[in-house]
XYZ file of C-alpha atoms in Angstrom:
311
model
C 107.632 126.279 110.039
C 104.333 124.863 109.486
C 104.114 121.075 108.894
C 105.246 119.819 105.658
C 102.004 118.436 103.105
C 102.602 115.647 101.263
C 103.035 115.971 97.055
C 103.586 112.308 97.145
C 104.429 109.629 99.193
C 108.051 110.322 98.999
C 108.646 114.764 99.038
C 107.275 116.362 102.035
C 106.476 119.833 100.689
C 106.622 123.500 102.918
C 104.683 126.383 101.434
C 107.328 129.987 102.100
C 106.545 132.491 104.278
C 107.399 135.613 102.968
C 109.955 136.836 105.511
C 113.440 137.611 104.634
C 114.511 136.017 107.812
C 111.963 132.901 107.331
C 114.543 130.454 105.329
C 117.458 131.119 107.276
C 115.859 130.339 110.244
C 114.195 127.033 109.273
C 117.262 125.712 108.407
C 117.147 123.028 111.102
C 113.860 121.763 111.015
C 113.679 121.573 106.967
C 117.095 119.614 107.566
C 115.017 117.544 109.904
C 112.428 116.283 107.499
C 115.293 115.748 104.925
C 116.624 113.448 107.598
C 113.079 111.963 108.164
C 111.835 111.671 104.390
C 115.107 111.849 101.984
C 114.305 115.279 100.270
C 111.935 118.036 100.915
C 110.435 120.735 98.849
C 109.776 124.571 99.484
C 107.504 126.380 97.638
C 106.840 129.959 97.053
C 110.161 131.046 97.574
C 110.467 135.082 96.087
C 113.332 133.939 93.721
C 113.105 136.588 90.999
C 116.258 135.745 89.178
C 119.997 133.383 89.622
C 121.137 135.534 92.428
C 118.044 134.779 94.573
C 118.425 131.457 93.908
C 121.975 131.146 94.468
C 120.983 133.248 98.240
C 118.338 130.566 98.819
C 121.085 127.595 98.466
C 123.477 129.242 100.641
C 121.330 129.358 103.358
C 120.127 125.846 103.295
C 123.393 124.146 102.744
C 126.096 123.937 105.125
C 129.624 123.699 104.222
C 129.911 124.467 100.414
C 131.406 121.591 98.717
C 133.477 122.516 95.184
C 133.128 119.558 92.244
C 136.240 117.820 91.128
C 135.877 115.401 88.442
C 132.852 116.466 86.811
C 131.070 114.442 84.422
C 129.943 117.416 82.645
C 130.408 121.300 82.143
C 128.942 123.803 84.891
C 128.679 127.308 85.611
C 129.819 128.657 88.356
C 128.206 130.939 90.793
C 129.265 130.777 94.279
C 131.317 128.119 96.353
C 129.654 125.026 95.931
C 126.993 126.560 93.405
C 126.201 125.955 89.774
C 124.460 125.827 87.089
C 123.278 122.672 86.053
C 124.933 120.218 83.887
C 125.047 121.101 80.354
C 123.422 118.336 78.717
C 121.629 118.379 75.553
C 118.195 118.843 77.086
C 116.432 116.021 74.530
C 118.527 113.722 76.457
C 117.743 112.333 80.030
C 120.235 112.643 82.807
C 119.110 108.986 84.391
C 119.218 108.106 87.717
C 122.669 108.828 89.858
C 124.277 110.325 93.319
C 126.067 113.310 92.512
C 129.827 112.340 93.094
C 129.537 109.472 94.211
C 132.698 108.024 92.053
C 134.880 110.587 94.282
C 136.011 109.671 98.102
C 134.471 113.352 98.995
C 131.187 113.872 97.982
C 127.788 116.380 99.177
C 125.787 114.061 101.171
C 123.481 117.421 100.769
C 122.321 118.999 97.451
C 119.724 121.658 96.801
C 117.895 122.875 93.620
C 116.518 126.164 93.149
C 114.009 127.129 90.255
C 115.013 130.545 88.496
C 112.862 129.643 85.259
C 110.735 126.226 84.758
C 111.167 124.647 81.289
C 107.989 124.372 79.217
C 106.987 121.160 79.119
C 109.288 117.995 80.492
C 112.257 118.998 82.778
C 111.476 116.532 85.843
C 113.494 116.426 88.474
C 112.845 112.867 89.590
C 114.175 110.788 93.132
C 114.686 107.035 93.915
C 115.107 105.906 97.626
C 118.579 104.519 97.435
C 117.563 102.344 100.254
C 114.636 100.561 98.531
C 116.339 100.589 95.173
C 118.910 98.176 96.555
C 116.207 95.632 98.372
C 114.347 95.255 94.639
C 117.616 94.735 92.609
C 118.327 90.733 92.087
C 120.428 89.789 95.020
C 123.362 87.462 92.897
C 123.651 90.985 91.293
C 124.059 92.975 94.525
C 126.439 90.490 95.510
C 128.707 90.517 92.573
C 129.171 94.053 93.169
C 129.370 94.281 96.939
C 131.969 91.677 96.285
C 133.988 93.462 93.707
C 132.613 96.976 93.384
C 132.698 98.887 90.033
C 134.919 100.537 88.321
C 134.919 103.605 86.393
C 136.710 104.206 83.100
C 137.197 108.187 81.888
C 138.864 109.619 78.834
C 139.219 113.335 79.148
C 140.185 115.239 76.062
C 139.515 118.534 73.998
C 137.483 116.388 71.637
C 135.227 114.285 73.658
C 133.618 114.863 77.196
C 134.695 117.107 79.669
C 138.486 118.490 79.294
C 140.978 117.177 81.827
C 141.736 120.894 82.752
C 138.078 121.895 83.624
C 137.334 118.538 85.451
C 140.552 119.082 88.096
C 141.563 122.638 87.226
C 145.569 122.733 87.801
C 148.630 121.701 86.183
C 149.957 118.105 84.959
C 151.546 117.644 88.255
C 148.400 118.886 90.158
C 146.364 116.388 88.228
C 148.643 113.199 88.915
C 148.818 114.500 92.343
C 145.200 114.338 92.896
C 145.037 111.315 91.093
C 147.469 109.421 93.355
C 145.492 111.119 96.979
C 142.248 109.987 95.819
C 143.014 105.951 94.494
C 142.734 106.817 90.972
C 144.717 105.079 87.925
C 145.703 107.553 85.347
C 147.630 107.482 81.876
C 148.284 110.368 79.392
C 148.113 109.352 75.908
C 150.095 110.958 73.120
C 148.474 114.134 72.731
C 148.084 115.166 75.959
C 144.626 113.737 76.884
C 143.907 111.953 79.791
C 142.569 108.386 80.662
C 141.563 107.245 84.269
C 140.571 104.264 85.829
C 138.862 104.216 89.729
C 137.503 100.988 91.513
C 134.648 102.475 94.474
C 132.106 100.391 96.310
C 128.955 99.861 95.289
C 126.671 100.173 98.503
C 127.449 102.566 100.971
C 125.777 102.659 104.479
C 124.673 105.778 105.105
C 126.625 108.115 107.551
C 123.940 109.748 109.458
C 121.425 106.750 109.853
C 123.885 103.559 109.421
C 121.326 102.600 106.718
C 122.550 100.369 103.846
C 122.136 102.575 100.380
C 122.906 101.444 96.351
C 125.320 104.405 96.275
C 126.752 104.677 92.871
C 126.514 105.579 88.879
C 127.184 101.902 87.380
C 124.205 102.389 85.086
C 123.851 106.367 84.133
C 127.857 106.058 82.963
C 127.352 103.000 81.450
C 127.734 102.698 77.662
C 124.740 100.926 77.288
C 122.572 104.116 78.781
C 123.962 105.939 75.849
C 121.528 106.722 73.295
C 122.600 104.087 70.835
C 123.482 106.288 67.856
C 125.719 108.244 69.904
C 127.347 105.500 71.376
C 127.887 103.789 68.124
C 129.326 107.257 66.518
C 131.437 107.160 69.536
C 132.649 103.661 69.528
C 133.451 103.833 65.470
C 135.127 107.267 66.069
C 137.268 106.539 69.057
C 136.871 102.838 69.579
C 135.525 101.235 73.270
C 138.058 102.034 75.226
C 137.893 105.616 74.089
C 134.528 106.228 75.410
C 134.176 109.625 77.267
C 133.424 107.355 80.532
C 131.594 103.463 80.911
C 131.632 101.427 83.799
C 132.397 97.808 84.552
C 132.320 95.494 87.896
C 134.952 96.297 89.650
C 137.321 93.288 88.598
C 137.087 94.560 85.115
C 134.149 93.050 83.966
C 131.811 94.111 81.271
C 128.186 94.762 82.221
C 125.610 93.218 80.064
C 123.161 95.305 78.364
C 120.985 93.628 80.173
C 122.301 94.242 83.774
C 122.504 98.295 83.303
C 118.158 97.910 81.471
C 117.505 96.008 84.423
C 119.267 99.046 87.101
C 117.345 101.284 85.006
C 114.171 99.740 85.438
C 114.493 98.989 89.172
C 115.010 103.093 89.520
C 111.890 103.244 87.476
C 109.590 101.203 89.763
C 110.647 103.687 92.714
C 110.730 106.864 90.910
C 108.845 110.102 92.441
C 108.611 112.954 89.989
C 109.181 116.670 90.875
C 107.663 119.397 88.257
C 109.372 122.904 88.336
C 107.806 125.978 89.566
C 109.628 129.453 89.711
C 110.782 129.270 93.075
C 110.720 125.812 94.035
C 113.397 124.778 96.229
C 114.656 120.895 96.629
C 116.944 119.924 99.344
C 117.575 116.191 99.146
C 119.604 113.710 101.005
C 122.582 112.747 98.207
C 123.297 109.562 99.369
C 119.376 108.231 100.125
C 117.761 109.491 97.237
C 119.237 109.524 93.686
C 118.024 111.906 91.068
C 117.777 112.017 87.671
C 116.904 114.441 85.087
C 114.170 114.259 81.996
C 113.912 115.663 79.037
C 112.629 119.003 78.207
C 111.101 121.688 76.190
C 111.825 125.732 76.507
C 114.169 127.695 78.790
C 114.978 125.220 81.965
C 117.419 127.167 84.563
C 117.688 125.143 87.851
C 120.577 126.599 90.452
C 122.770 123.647 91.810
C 124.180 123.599 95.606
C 126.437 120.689 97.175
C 126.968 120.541 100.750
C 127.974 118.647 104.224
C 131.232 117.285 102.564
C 131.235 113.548 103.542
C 134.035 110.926 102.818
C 133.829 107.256 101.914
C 135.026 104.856 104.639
């Protein structure tokens, strides 16, 4: 593998070789530079349609990990391969760590680009590590003192369906529930409501490294777009929003706390634009990504890998 360029200060970028062996065989060192730097980019990959890119991701990622309690509907294409979220694509997907509300999550993911959108469609990256030295340090403190909490309402009118988020069976569901420290309640027609407490700052478990590890603002209601959240609040009333989150005593964030998250991602955001082909491979607990919105046809394949487990 030649040396990586730089497309900013943050993604190291590899140009492809056309080999069909070449990619399987630089597993290791582009895993090194995603050790190094956070995230790395291939370009030039021959990905001519989903399959290729779904080939490209399996080679890259070790140990396929399979999503329980989505956030939002996938596809799915191989172990530990998707589509990407459905989201309505004039709304951003702001910055998060993919899972990182579950004790198992990918500490690996990889994106692979079957067809770039026409305009908009960033995939963009915040060092987790940096993030969490510019955030005001009474705030860091509340939550490394209490953590935060999650609040989900699963239901075949609002967010994602309790069946497709665990798969299984009542009794499956509560079972999972109680293994993984979650609080759960069914309400009267069969929908679900759940209620998990996780820390807020993780250290890293490769590098030791302290990392704001978390989705306290991207859940939050006050990331909503605020006609939506309104609808949704008048329709099914605050505690019957599809998810929010709080501190983890119980405490409602401010408006202002989650605008001023938000903006600290913003001051150490890198932007990635799409080309057929690309490939991303980022570190899931260093670097959080978001997702802008976007013009045209946008299909980006989804991998999670290296299975790690909170502490």
């Amino acid at each position: 593998m030649s040396a990586p360029r730089t497309e900013s200060a943050e993604i190291p970028v590899v140009g492809a070789q056309q080999r069909p062996d070449w990619l399987p065989a630089a597993v290791d060192e582009l895993h090194a530079v995603v050790e190094q730097a956070g995230a790395v980019k291939v370009s030039g990959l021959d990905v001519r349609d989903r399959a290729g890119a779904v080939a490209a991701i399996r080679a890259v990622l070790p140990s396929p990990l399979s999503e329980r309690e989505g956030f939002a509907p996938r596809d799915t294409y191989a172990p530990g391969v998707y589509s990407s979220s459905h989201w309505p694509q004039n709304q951003p997907m702001c910055m998060h760590h993919e899972l990182s509300y579950t004790l198992q999550f990918p500490r690996l993911m990889a994106f692979c680009c079957v067809t770039p959108p026409t305009t908009g469609g960033v995939t963009a990256l915040a060092d987790a590590r940096q993030v969490l030295a510019a955030l005001p340090p009474d705030l860091v403190a509340r939550f490394e003192q209490t953590g935060w909490m999650l609040t989900r309402n699963y239901n075949e009118l609002l967010g994602t369906p309790w069946t497709q988020a665990f798969g299984g069976d009542r009794a499956q569901v509560e079972q999972y529930c109680r293994d993984n420290d979650i609080e759960f309640e069914w309400d009267a027609s069969g929908g679900l409501r759940t209620r998990q407490r996780r820390q807020a700052v993780v250290k890293h478990p490769v590098t030791g490294e302290r990392c704001w590890f978390n989705q306290i603002a991207f859940l939050n209601e006050w990331t909503m777009d605020p006609g939506i959240r309104e609808y949704l609040t008048d329709e099914f009333g605050r505690d019957g929003l599809p998810f929010t989150t709080y501190f983890g005593d119980g405490t409602p964030l401010t408006p202002a706390m989650v605008d001023q998250i938000n903006a600290v991602y913003e001051q150490n955001t890198v932007r990635h634009t799409w080309q057929r082909g690309d490939l991303l491979i980022v570190d899931n607990v260093r670097m959080a990504h978001s997702r802008e919105p976007y013009d045209g046809e946008r299909e980006i394949v989804v991998g999670m890998g290296a299975p790690a487990t909170r502490g």
